[in-house]
Coordinates of C-alpha atoms in Angstrom, one line a residue:
M1 CA 107.9 88.2 100.8
L2 CA 107.1 85.6 103.6
V3 CA 103.9 85.9 105.6
L4 CA 104.2 84.4 109.2
I5 CA 100.6 83.9 110.7
D6 CA 101.2 84.0 114.6
G7 CA 98.9 82.2 116.7
A8 CA 95.2 81.2 115.7
V9 CA 94.5 81.4 111.9
Q10 CA 91.2 83.0 112.1
G11 CA 89.6 86.3 111.2
D12 CA 91.8 88.7 109.6
A13 CA 94.9 86.3 110.1
L14 CA 92.8 83.9 108.0
A15 CA 91.9 86.4 105.2
I16 CA 95.6 87.5 105.1
A17 CA 96.9 84.0 104.7
Q18 CA 94.4 83.2 102.0
A19 CA 95.1 86.3 100.1
A20 CA 98.9 85.7 100.4
K21 CA 98.2 82.2 99.1
A22 CA 96.1 83.3 96.2
L23 CA 98.7 85.8 95.3
R24 CA 101.5 83.0 95.4
Y25 CA 103.4 84.3 98.3
P26 CA 104.6 81.6 101.0
V27 CA 102.7 81.8 104.3
V28 CA 103.9 80.1 107.5
E29 CA 101.4 79.3 110.4
V30 CA 103.1 79.6 113.7
P31 CA 101.2 78.1 116.6
A32 CA 102.0 80.3 119.6
T33 CA 103.7 77.4 121.6
Q34 CA 105.7 76.3 118.6
Q35 CA 109.5 76.3 118.5
P36 CA 111.6 76.6 116.3
L37 CA 110.2 78.6 113.5
P38 CA 109.2 76.0 110.7
I39 CA 111.1 77.6 107.6
D40 CA 114.0 76.6 105.7
G41 CA 117.1 79.0 105.3
G42 CA 117.8 80.3 101.7
A43 CA 118.0 83.5 99.8
F44 CA 117.3 86.6 101.4
Q45 CA 113.5 87.7 101.8
W46 CA 111.4 90.3 103.7
G47 CA 108.7 88.8 106.1
F48 CA 106.0 90.2 108.1
V49 CA 104.1 88.8 111.3
F50 CA 100.3 89.1 111.4
G51 CA 98.0 87.7 114.0
G52 CA 97.5 87.5 117.7
E53 CA 98.9 89.9 120.2
P54 CA 102.6 88.8 120.8
S55 CA 104.4 90.1 123.6
L56 CA 107.8 91.7 123.1
T57 CA 109.5 88.4 124.2
R58 CA 107.4 86.5 121.6
Y59 CA 108.3 89.1 118.8
Q60 CA 112.0 89.0 119.8
S61 CA 112.0 85.2 119.4
L62 CA 110.4 85.2 116.0
H63 CA 112.8 88.0 114.8
S64 CA 115.9 86.3 116.0
Q65 CA 114.7 82.9 114.5
A66 CA 113.5 84.5 111.2
K67 CA 116.9 86.4 111.0
E68 CA 119.0 83.0 111.3
K69 CA 116.9 81.9 108.2
N70 CA 117.7 84.8 106.2
V71 CA 114.3 86.5 106.7
A72 CA 114.2 90.2 107.7
L73 CA 111.0 91.1 109.4
L74 CA 109.9 94.6 108.5
N75 CA 110.5 96.0 112.2
D76 CA 113.3 95.1 114.6
V77 CA 112.3 94.4 118.2
A78 CA 112.9 97.9 119.4
Q79 CA 110.9 99.5 116.5
H80 CA 107.9 96.8 117.2
A81 CA 107.9 98.3 120.8
Q82 CA 108.1 101.8 119.7
A83 CA 105.1 101.3 117.3
R84 CA 102.7 101.0 120.3
E85 CA 104.4 104.1 122.2
S86 CA 102.7 107.5 121.6
D87 CA 105.3 109.8 123.4
A88 CA 106.8 111.0 120.1
L89 CA 103.4 111.8 118.6
A90 CA 102.3 114.4 121.1
P91 CA 101.9 117.4 118.5
L92 CA 99.8 115.0 116.4
L93 CA 97.3 114.0 119.1
E94 CA 96.3 117.4 120.5
M95 CA 92.6 118.0 119.8
N96 CA 92.5 121.5 121.5
G97 CA 89.2 120.7 123.1
Q98 CA 87.4 119.8 119.7
P99 CA 85.2 116.8 120.0
L100 CA 85.4 113.8 117.9
R101 CA 83.1 113.6 114.9
R102 CA 80.4 111.1 115.8
L103 CA 77.4 109.2 114.3
E104 CA 75.7 107.5 117.1
H105 CA 78.2 105.0 118.6
L106 CA 80.8 105.4 115.6
T107 CA 83.6 108.0 115.3
R108 CA 85.1 108.9 111.9
T109 CA 88.2 106.8 112.3
W110 CA 90.4 105.5 109.5
R111 CA 93.4 102.9 109.9
L112 CA 96.5 103.4 107.8
F113 CA 99.2 101.0 107.1
V114 CA 102.6 102.8 106.4
L115 CA 105.8 101.5 105.1
D116 CA 108.9 103.6 105.0
A117 CA 106.4 106.6 105.8
D118 CA 104.4 105.9 102.7
V119 CA 100.8 104.9 103.1
L120 CA 100.1 101.5 101.4
A121 CA 96.4 101.0 102.3
M122 CA 93.9 102.6 104.4
G123 CA 90.3 101.9 105.6
F124 CA 87.3 102.9 107.7
V125 CA 87.4 101.4 111.2
G126 CA 84.1 100.0 112.8
A127 CA 82.0 99.3 109.9
P128 CA 82.4 97.8 106.2
S129 CA 82.5 101.3 104.7
D130 CA 82.7 104.8 105.9
V131 CA 79.3 105.7 107.2
F132 CA 80.0 109.4 107.0
G133 CA 80.4 109.1 103.3
P134 CA 83.6 108.7 101.2
L135 CA 86.8 110.7 101.6
S136 CA 87.2 113.7 99.7
E137 CA 90.5 114.1 97.7
R138 CA 91.6 116.6 100.3
E139 CA 90.7 114.3 103.1
Q140 CA 92.8 111.6 101.6
R141 CA 95.8 113.9 101.3
E142 CA 95.5 115.0 104.9
L143 CA 95.3 111.6 106.3
S144 CA 98.2 110.4 104.1
E145 CA 100.2 113.4 105.3
L146 CA 99.3 113.0 109.0
A147 CA 100.3 109.1 108.7
H148 CA 103.5 110.2 107.1
R149 CA 104.3 112.5 110.1
A150 CA 103.4 109.9 112.4
A151 CA 105.8 107.3 110.7
L152 CA 108.6 110.0 110.8
A153 CA 108.0 110.8 114.4
T154 CA 107.9 107.4 115.7
R155 CA 111.0 106.4 113.3
V156 CA 109.3 103.0 112.8
P157 CA 109.2 101.6 109.2
W158 CA 106.2 99.5 109.4
L159 CA 103.4 101.2 111.3
A160 CA 99.7 101.2 111.6
V161 CA 98.2 104.5 112.2
D162 CA 94.6 105.3 113.5
A163 CA 93.4 108.8 112.7
A164 CA 90.2 110.3 113.7
Q165 CA 88.3 113.5 112.5
L166 CA 87.3 116.3 114.7
E167 CA 83.8 118.0 114.5
N168 CA 85.8 120.9 112.9
G169 CA 86.8 118.8 110.1
E170 CA 90.5 118.4 111.1
W171 CA 92.2 115.1 111.7
R172 CA 94.2 113.8 114.5
V173 CA 96.1 110.7 115.3
L174 CA 94.5 108.6 117.9
E175 CA 97.1 106.0 118.2
T176 CA 99.6 103.8 116.5
H177 CA 100.0 100.1 116.4
A178 CA 102.5 97.2 115.2
P179 CA 100.6 96.5 112.0
G180 CA 100.5 92.8 112.5
N181 CA 98.7 93.0 115.8
C182 CA 95.5 95.2 114.5
A183 CA 92.3 94.7 112.6
L184 CA 92.2 95.4 108.9
G185 CA 89.0 97.3 109.0
A186 CA 87.3 98.0 105.8
I187 CA 90.9 97.2 104.0
D188 CA 90.6 94.5 101.5
P189 CA 93.0 91.7 102.4
A190 CA 94.2 91.0 98.8
H191 CA 95.0 94.9 98.4
F192 CA 96.8 94.9 101.5
V193 CA 99.1 92.1 100.7
A194 CA 99.7 93.1 97.2
S195 CA 100.4 96.6 98.3
L196 CA 103.0 95.5 100.7
A197 CA 104.7 93.1 98.2
R198 CA 104.9 95.9 95.6
A199 CA 106.5 98.0 98.0
L200 CA 109.1 95.5 99.1
D201 CA 109.8 94.7 95.6
M202 CA 110.8 98.3 95.0
R203 CA 112.6 98.4 98.4
G204 CA 114.7 95.6 97.4
G205 CA 117.2 93.5 99.7
C206 CA 119.6 94.2 102.2

């Protein structure tokens, strides 16, 4: 598994890079203005991009260059664009007039990273831990099922899903993201990298 850090190596991008290196996965830092991609070709490997907020044109360039080096990014260009669209998610977004559960300025929102419709990692957004208390087993199942449905609806293999709890206890999708362009929240970077690597080992090559 190859980790491409796009743009400035700071914040979560730095944490991901350090975790990947500690776990002995290759990391390539790609300054926003750098061309071509500084990697050598070789045996097939999966790759993912993390950091920055690349335009579709930028992602297309990274994707095509990686492909030339026998590196397959987890989403193709169309899937990268679709990850940020919500048209297919309408049934999962409907709140039926219910307000979001809040504590002062925070809503109870969790971010889930999903590969091939399976949740690899999840964490609270907005604070180091869930200020509303730990998730129950039922809530974990509900969140995982919601993220699974979002992945199937969007048809995007590598997806980040934000879900929030309503005052009545139900969960709804707020939005989806390209995983490389959003914060980890309370997710441990080492857990994120290790979980993705295990899933890709099971997925195999193409």
